[in-house]
Coordinates of C-alpha atoms in Angstrom, one line a residue:
X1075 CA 0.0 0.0 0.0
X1076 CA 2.0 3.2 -1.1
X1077 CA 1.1 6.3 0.8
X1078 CA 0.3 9.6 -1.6
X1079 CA 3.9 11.4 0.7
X1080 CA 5.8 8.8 -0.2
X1081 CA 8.7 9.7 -2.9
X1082 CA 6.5 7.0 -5.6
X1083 CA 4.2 8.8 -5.9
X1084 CA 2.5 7.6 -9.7
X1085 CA 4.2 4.8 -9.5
X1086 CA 2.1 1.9 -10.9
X1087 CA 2.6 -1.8 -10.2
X1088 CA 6.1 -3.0 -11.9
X1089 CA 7.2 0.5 -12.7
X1090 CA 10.5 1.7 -12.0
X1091 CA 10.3 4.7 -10.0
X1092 CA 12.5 7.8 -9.2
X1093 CA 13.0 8.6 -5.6
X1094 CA 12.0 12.8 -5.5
X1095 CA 15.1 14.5 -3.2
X1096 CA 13.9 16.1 -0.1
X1097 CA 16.8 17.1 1.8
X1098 CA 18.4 20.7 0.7
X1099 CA 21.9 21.7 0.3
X1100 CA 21.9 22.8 3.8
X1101 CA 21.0 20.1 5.4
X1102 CA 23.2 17.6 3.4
X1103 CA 25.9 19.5 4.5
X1104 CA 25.2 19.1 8.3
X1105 CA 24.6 15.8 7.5
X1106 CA 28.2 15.3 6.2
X1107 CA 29.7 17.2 9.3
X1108 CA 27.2 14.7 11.6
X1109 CA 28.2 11.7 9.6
X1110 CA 31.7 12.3 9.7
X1111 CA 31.5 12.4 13.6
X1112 CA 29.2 9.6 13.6
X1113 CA 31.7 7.7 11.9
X1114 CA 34.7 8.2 13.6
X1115 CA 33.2 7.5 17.2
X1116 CA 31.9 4.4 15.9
X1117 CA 34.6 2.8 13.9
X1118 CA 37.5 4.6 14.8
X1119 CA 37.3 5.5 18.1
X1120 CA 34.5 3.3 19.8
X1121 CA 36.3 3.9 22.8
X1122 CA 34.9 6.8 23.1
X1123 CA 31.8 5.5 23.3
X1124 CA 32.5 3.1 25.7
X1125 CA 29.6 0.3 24.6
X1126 CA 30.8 -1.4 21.4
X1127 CA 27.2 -2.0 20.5
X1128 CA 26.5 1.7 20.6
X1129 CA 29.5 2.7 18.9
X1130 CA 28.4 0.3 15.8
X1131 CA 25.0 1.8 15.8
X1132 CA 26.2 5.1 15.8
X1133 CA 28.8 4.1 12.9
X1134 CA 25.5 2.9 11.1
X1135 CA 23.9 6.0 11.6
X1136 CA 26.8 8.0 10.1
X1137 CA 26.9 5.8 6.6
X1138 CA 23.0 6.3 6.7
X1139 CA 23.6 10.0 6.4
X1140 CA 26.7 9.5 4.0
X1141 CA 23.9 8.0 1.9
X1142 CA 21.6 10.4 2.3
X1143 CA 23.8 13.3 1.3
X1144 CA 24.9 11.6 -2.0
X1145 CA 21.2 10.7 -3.0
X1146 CA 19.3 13.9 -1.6
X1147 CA 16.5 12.0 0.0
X1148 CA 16.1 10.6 3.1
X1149 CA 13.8 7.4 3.8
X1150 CA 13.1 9.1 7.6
X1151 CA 11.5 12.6 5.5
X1152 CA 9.9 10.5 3.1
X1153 CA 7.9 7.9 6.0
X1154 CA 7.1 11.2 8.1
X1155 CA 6.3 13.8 4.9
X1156 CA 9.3 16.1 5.7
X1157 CA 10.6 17.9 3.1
X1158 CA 13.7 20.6 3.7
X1159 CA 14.3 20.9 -0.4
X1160 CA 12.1 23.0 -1.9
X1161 CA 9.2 21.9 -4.4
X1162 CA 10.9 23.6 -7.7
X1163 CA 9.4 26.8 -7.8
X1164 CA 12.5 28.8 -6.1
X1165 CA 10.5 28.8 -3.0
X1166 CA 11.4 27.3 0.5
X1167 CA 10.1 24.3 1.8

């Protein structure tokens, strides 16, 4: 069941769809400061951290955003209808 918010939108059975972006320049690049952190105290430093569990979550968490910055559209946005791109008119959000 596809939701009309979800990045599918038109999509009919066996299409190949196009994921829309909906994360703006700004926040890809505070995603790439966040994941850079996120990254190092998992992986590199998980000492830090002190729980090795929490230290690989958090490493997840930063290649999650890595993703997200190279796509432009975050999975998190498109299940909760947040959109910080704006809709192509030259307008905000």
């Amino acid at each position: 069941m596809l939701v009309d918010s979800a990045p599918w939108v038109g999509a009919k059975d066996g299409e190949m769809t196009r994921l829309i972006p909906n994360a703006c320049a700004l926040d890809r690049i505070v995603r790439t400061f966040l994941a850079i952190a996120l990254i190092y105290l998992g992986f590199v430093e998980p000492e830090i951290v002190g729980n090795r569990l929490v230290a690989w979550l958090l490493g997840g968490i930063g290649i999650l955003n890595v993703m997200v910055v190279f796509i432009g559209w975050c999975p998190v946005y498109a299940l909760t209808g947040v959109r910080t791109r704006g809709n192509g008119t030259g307008k905000g959000a």
